[in-house]
Tab-separated table of N, CA and C in Angstrom:
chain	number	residue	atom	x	y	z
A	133	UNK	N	27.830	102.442	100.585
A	133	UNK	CA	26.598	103.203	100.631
A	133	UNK	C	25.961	103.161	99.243
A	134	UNK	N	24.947	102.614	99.210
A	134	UNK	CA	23.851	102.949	98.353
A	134	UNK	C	22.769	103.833	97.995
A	135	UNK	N	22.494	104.453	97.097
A	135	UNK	CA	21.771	105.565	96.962
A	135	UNK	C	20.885	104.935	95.860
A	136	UNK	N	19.372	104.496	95.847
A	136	UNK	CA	18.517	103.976	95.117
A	136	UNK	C	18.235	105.223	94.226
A	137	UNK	N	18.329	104.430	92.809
A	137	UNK	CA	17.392	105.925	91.811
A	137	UNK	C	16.325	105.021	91.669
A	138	UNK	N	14.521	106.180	91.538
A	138	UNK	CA	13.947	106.046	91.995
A	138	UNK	C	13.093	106.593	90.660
A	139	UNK	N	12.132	105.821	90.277
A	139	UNK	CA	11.332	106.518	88.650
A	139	UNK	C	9.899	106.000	88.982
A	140	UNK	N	9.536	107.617	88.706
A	140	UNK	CA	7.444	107.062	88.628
A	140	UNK	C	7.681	107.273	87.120
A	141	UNK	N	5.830	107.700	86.467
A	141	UNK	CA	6.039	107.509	85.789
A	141	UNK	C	6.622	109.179	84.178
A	142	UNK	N	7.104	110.095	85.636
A	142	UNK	CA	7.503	111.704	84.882
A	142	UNK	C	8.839	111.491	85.350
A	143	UNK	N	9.420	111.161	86.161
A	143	UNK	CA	10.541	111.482	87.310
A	143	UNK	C	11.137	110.639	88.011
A	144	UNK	N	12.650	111.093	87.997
A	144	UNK	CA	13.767	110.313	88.387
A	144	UNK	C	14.288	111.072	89.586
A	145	UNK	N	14.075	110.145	90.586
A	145	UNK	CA	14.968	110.817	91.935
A	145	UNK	C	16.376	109.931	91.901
A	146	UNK	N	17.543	110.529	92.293
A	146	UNK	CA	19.057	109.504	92.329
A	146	UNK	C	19.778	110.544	93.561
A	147	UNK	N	20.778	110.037	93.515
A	147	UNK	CA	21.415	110.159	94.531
A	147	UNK	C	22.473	111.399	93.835
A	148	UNK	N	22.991	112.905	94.821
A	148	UNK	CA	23.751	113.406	94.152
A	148	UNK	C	24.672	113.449	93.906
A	149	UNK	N	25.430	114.374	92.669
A	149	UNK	CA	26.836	114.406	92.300
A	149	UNK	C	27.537	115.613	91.940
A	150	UNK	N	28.578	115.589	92.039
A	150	UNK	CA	29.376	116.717	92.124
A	150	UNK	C	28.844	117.873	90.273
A	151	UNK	N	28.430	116.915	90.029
A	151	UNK	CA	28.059	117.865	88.402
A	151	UNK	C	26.656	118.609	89.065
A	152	UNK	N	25.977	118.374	89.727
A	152	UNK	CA	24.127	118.781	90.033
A	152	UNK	C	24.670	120.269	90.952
A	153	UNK	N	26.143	120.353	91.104
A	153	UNK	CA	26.429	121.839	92.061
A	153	UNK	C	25.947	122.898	91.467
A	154	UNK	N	25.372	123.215	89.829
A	154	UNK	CA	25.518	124.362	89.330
A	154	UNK	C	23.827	124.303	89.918
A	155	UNK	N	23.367	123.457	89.378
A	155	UNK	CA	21.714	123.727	89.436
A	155	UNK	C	21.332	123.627	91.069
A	156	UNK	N	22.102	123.255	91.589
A	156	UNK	CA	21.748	123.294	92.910
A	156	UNK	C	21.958	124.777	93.762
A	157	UNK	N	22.657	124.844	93.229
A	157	UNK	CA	23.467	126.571	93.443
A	157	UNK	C	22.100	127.774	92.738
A	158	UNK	N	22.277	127.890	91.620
A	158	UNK	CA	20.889	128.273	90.914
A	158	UNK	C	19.884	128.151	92.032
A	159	UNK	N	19.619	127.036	92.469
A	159	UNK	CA	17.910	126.666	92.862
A	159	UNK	C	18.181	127.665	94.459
A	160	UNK	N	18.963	127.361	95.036
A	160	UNK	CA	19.264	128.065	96.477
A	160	UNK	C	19.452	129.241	96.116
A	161	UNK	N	19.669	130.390	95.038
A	161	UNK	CA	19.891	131.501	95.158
A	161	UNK	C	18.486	132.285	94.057
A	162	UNK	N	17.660	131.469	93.893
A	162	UNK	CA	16.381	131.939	93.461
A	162	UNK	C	15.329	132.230	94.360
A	163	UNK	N	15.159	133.651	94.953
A	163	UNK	CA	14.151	133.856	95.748
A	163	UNK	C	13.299	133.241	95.686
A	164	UNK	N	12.633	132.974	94.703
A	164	UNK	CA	11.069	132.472	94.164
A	164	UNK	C	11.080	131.265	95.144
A	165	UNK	N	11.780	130.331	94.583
A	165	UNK	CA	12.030	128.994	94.960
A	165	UNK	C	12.251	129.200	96.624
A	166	UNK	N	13.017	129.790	97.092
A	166	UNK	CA	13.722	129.475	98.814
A	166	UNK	C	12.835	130.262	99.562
A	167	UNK	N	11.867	131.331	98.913
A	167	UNK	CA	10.496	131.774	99.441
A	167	UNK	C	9.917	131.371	101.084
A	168	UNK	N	10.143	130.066	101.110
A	168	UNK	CA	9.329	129.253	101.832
A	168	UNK	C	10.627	128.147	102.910
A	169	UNK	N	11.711	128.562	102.434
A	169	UNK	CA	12.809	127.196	103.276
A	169	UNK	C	12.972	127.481	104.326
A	170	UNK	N	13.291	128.940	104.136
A	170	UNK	CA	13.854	129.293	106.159
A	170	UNK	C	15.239	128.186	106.036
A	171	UNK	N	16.562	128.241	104.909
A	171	UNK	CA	17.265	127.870	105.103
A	171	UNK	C	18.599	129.056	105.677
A	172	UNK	N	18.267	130.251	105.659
A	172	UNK	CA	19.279	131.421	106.195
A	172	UNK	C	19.827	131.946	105.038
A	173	UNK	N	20.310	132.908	104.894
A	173	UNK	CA	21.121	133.557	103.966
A	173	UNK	C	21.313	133.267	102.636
A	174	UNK	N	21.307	133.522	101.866
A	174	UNK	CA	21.787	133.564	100.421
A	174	UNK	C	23.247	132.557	100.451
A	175	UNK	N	23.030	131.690	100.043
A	175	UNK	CA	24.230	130.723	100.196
A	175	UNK	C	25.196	130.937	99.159
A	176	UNK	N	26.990	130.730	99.743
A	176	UNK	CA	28.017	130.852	98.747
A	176	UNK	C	28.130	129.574	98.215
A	177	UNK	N	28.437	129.478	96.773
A	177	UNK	CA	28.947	128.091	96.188
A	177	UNK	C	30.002	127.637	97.149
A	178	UNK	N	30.384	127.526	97.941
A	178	UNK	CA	30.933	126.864	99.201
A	178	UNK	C	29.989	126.168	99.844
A	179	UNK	N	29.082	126.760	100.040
A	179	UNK	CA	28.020	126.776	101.390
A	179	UNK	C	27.181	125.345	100.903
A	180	UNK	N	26.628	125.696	99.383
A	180	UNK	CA	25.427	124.803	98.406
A	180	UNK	C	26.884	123.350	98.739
A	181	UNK	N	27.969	123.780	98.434
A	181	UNK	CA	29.101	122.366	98.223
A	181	UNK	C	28.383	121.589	99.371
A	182	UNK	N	28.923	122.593	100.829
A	182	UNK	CA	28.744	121.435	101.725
A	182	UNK	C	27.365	121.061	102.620
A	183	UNK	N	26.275	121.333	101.806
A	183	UNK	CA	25.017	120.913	101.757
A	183	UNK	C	24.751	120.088	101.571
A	184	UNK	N	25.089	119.854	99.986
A	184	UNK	CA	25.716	118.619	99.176
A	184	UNK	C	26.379	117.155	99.772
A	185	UNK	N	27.518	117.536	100.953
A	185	UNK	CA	28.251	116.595	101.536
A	185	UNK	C	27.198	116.375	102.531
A	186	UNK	N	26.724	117.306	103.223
A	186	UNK	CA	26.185	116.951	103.973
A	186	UNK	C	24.245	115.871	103.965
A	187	UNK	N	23.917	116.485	102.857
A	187	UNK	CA	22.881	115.297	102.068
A	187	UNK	C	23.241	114.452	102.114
A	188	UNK	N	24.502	113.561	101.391
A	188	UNK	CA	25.240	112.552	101.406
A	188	UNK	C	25.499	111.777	102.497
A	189	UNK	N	26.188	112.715	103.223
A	189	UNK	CA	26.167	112.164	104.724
A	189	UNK	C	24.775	111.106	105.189
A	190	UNK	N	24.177	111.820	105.373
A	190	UNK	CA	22.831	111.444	105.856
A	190	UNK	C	22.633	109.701	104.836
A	191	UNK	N	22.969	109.733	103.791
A	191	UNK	CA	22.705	108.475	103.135
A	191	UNK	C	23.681	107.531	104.357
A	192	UNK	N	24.464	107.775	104.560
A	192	UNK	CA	25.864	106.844	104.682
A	192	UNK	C	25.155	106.547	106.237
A	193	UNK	N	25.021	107.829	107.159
A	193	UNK	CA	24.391	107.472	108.568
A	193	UNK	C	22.904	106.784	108.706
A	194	UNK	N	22.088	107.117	108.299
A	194	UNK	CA	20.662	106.967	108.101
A	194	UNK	C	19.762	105.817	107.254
A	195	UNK	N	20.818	105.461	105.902
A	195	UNK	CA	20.353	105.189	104.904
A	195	UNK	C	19.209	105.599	103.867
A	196	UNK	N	18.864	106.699	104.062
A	196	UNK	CA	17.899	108.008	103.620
A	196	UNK	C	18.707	109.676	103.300
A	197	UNK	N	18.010	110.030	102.408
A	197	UNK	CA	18.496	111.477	102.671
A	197	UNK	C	17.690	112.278	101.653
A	198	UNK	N	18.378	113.468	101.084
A	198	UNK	CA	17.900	113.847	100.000
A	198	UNK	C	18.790	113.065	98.791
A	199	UNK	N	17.515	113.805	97.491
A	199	UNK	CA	17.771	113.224	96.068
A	199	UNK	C	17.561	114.477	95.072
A	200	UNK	N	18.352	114.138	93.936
A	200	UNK	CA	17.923	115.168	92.939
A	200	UNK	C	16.458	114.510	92.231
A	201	UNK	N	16.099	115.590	91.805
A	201	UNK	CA	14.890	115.008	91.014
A	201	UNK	C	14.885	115.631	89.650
A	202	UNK	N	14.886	114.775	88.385
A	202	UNK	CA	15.159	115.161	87.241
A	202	UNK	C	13.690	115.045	86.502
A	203	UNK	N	13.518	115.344	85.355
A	203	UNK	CA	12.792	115.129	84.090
A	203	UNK	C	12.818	114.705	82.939
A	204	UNK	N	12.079	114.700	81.774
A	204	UNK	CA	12.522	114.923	80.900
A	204	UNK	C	13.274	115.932	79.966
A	205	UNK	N	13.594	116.964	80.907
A	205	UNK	CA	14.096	118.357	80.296
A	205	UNK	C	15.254	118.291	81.409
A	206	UNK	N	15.516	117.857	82.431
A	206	UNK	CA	16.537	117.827	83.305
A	206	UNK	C	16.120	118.173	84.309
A	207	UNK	N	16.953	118.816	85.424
A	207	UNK	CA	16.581	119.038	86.575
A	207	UNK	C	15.428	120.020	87.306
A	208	UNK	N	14.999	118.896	87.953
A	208	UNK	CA	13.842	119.507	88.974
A	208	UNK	C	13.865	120.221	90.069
A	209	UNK	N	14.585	119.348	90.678
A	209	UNK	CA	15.058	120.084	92.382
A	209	UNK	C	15.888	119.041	93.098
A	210	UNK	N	15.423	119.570	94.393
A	210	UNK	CA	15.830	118.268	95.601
A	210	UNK	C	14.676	117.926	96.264
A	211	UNK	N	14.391	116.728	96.581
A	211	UNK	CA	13.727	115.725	97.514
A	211	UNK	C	14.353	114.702	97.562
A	212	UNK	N	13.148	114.688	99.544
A	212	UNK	CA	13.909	113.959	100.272
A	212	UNK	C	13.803	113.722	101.886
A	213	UNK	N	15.024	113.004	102.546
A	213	UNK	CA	14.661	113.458	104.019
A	213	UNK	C	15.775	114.103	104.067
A	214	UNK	N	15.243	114.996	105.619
A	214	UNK	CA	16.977	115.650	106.409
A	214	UNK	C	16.483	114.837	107.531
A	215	UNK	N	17.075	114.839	108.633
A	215	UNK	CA	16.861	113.614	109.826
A	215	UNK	C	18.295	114.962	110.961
A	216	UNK	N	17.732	116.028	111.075
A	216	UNK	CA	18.584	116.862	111.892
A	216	UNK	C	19.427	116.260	113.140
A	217	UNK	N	20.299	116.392	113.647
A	217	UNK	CA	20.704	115.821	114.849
A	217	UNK	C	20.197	115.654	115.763
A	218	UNK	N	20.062	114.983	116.787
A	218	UNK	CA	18.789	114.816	118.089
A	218	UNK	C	16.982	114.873	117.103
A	219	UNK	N	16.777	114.785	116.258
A	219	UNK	CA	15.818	114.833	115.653
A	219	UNK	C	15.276	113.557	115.819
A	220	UNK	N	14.187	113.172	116.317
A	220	UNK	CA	13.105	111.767	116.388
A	220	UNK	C	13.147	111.333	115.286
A	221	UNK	N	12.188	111.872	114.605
A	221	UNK	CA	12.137	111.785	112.619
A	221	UNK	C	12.472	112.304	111.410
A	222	UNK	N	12.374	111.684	110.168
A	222	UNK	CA	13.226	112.759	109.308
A	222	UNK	C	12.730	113.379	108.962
A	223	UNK	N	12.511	113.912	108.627
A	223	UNK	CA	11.594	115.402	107.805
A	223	UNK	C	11.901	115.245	106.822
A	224	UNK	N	10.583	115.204	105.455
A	224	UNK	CA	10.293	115.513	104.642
A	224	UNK	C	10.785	116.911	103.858
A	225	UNK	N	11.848	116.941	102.758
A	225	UNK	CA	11.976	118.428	102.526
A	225	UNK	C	11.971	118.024	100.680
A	226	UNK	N	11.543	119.507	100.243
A	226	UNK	CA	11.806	119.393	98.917
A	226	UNK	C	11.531	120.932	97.966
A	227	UNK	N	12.385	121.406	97.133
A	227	UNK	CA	12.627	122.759	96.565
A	227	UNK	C	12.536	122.022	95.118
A	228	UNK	N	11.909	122.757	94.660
A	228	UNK	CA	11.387	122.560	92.716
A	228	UNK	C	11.816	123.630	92.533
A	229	UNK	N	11.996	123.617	91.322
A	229	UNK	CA	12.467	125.017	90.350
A	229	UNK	C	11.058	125.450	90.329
A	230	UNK	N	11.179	127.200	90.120
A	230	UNK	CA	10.158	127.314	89.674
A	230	UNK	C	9.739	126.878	88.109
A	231	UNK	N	9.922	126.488	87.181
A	231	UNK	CA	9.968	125.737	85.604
A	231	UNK	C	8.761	124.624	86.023
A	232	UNK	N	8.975	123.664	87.150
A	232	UNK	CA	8.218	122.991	87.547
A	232	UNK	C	6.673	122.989	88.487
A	233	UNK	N	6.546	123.931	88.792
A	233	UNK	CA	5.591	124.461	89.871
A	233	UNK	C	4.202	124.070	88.895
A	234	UNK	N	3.795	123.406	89.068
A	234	UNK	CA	1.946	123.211	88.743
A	234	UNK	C	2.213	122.191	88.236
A	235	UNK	N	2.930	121.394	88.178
A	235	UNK	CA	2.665	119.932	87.074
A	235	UNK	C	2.850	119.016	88.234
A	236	UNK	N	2.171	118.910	89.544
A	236	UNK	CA	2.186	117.764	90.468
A	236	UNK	C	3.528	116.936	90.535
A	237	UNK	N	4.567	117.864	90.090
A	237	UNK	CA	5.960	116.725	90.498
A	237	UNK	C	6.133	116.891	91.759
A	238	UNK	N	5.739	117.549	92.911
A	238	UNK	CA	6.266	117.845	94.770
A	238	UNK	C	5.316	116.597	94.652
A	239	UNK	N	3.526	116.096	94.280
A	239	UNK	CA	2.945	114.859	94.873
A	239	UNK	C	3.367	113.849	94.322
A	240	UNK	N	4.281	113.812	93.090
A	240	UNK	CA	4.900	112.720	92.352
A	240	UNK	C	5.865	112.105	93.069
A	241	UNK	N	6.947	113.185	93.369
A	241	UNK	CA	7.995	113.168	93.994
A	241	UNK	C	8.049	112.506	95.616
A	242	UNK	N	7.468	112.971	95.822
A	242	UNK	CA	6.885	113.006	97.442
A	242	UNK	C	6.534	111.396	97.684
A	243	UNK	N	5.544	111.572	96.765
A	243	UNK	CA	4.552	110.019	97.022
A	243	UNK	C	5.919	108.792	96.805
A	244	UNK	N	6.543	108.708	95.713
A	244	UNK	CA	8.057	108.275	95.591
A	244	UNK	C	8.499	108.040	96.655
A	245	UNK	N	9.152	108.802	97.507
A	245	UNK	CA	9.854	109.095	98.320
A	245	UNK	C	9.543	108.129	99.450
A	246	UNK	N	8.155	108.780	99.611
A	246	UNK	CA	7.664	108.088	101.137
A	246	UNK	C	7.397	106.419	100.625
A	247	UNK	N	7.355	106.059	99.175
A	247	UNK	CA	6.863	104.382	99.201
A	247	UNK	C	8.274	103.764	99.620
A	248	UNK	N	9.166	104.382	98.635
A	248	UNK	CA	10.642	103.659	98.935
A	248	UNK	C	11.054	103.628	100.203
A	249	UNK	N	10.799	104.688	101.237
A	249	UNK	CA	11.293	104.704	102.297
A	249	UNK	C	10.400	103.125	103.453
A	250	UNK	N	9.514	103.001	102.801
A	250	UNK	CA	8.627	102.456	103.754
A	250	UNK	C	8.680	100.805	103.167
A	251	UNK	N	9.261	100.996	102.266
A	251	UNK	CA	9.708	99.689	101.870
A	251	UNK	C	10.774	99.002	101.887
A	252	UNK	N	12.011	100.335	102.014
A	252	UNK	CA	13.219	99.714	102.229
A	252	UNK	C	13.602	100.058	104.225
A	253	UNK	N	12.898	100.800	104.787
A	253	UNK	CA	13.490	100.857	105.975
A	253	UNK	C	12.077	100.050	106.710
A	254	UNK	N	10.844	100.016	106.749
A	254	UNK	CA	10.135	99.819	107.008
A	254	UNK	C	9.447	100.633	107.892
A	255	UNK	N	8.121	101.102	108.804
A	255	UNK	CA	7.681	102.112	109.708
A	255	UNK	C	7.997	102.886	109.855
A	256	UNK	N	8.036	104.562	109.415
A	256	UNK	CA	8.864	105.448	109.421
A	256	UNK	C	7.478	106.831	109.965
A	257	UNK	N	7.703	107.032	111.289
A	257	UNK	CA	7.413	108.684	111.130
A	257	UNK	C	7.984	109.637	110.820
A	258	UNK	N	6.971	110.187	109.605
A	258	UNK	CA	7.784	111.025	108.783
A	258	UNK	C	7.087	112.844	109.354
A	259	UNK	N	8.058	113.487	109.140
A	259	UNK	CA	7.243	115.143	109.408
A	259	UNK	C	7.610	116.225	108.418
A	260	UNK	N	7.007	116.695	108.247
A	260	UNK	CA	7.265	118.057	107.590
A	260	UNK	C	6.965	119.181	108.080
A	261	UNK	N	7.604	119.980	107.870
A	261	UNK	CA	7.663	121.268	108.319
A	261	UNK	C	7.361	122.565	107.170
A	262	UNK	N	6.188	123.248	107.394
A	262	UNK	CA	5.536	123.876	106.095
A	262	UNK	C	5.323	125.335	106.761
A	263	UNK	N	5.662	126.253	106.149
A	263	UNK	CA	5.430	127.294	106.822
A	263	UNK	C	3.567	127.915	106.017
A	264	UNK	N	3.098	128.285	107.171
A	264	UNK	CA	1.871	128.545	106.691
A	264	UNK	C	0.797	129.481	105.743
A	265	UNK	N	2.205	130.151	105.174
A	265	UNK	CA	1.896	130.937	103.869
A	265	UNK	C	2.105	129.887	102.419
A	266	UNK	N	2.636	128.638	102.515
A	266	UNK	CA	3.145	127.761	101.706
A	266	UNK	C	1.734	126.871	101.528
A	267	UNK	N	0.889	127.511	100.947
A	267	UNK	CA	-0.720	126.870	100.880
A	267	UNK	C	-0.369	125.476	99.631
A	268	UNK	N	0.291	125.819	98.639
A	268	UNK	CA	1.005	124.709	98.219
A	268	UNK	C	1.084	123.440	98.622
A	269	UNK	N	2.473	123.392	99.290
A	269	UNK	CA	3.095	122.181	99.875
A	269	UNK	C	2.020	121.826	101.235
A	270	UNK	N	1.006	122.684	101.506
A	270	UNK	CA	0.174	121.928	102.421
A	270	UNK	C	-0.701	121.546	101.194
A	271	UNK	N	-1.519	121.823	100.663
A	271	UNK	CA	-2.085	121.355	99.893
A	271	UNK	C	-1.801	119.557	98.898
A	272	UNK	N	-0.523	119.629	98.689
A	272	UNK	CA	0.729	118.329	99.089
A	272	UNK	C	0.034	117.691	99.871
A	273	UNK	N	0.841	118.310	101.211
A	273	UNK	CA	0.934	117.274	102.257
A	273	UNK	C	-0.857	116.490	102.234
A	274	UNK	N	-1.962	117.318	102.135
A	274	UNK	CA	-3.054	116.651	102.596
A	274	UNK	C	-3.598	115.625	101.631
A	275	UNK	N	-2.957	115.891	100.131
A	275	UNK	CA	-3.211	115.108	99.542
A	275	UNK	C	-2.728	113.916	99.499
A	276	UNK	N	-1.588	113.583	100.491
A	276	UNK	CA	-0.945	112.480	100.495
A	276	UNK	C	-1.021	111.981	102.348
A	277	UNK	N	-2.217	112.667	102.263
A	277	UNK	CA	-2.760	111.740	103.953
A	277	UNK	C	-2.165	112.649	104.970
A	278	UNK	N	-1.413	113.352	104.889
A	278	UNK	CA	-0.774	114.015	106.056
A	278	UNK	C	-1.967	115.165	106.636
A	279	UNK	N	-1.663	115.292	108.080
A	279	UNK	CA	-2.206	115.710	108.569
A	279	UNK	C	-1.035	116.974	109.517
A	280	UNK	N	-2.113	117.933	109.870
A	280	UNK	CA	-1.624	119.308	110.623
A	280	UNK	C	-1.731	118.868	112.122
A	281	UNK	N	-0.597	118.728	112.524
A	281	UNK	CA	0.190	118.293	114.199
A	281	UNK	C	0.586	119.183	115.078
A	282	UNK	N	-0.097	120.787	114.736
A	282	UNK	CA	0.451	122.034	115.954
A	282	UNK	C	1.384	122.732	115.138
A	283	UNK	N	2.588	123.331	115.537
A	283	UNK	CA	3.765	124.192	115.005
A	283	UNK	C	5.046	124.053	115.679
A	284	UNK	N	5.927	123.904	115.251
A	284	UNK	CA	6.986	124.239	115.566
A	284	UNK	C	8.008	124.919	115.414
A	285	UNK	N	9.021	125.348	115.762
A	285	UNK	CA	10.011	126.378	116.191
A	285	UNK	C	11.501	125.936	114.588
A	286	UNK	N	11.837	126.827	114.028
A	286	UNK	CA	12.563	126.074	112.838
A	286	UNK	C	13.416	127.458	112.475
A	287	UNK	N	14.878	127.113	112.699
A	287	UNK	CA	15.607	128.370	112.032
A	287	UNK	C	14.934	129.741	112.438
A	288	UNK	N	14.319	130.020	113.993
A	288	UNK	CA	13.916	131.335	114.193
A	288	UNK	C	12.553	131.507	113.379
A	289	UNK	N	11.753	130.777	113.264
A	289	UNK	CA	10.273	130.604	112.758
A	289	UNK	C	9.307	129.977	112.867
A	290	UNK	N	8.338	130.284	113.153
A	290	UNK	CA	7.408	128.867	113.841
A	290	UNK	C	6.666	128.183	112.420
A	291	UNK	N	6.676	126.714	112.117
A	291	UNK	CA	6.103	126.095	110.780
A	291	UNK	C	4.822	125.620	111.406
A	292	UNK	N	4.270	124.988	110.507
A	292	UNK	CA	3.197	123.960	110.330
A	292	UNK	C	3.899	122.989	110.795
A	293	UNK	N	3.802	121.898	111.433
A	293	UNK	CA	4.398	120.677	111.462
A	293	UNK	C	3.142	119.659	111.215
A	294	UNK	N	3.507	118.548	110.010
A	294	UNK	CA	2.203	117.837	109.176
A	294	UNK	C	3.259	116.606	109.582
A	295	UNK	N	2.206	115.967	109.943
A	295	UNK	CA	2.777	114.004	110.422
A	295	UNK	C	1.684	113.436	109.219
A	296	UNK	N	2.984	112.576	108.304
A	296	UNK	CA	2.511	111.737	107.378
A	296	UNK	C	2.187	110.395	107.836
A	297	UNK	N	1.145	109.837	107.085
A	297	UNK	CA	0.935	108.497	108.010
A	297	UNK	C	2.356	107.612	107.808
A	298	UNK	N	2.142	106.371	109.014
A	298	UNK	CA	3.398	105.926	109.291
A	298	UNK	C	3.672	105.444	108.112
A	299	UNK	N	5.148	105.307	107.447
A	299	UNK	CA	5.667	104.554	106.383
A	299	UNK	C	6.935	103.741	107.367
């Protein structure tokens, strides 16, 4: 399994590692930041571990998944896809620190994401799922062509669901 690292011209997406548990841990237990995930509960450093494996996973089945995303000061967040079980497409997901919030790394990141994917897998419908107080990450999504596709049902919440053009 291969995990491509991935550089525009602020930011490095790579594949993760057992050292990225602290900041990953951090980023999942910062309200600010998980505001908007609808990932459930306040996660135990157990929980962030097998998140972790389970990101990974997804490389090994899929050849996609999530990535850390670094800086010049270090870590950013995660982006990436999740590709849920019985799921059509992968979904688009991605959590920034708040440190990062206004300096266009989610359209940096993002835009990244979706070229590599569309270059190394080829045609990809991609979706995201945005909950509609997250004026943000829609604001994202439209800037990078995506469009608003109805709502759907997510962890006991209904999102935005935005279809990016095909990659």
């Amino acid at each position: 399994m291969t995990i491509p690292v991935l550089r525009s011209a602020r930011l490095t997406l790579r594949g993760m590692r057992a050292e990225d548990h602290a900041d990953l841990l951090a980023l999942a237990r910062d309200p600010e930041a998980m505001r908007f995930m609808h990932e459930g509960a306040t996660p135990s450093a157990a929980d962030v571990w097998n998140r972790m494996a389970g990101a990974l996973g997804q490389w090994a089945l899929r050849g996609y998944g999530m990535m850390i995303a670094e800086d010049g000061e270090g870590f950013v967040g995660r982006l990436g896809f999740f590709h849920p079980y019985g799921g059509a497409h992968p979904l688009l997901v991605y959590a920034l620190a708040p440190r990062c919030w206004g300096r266009g790394y989610a359209t940096e990141g993002v835009r990244l994401a979706l070229d590599w994917l569309a270059e190394a897998h080829g045609p990809y419908r991609v979706t995201g799922n945005i909950d509609s107080a997250n004026t943000a990450s829609a604001h994202v999504a439209r800037k990078l062509g995506a469009v608003r596709d109805g709502t759907v049902e997510w962890a006991g919440v209904t999102l935005d669901q935005w279809i990016f053009r095909q990659y």
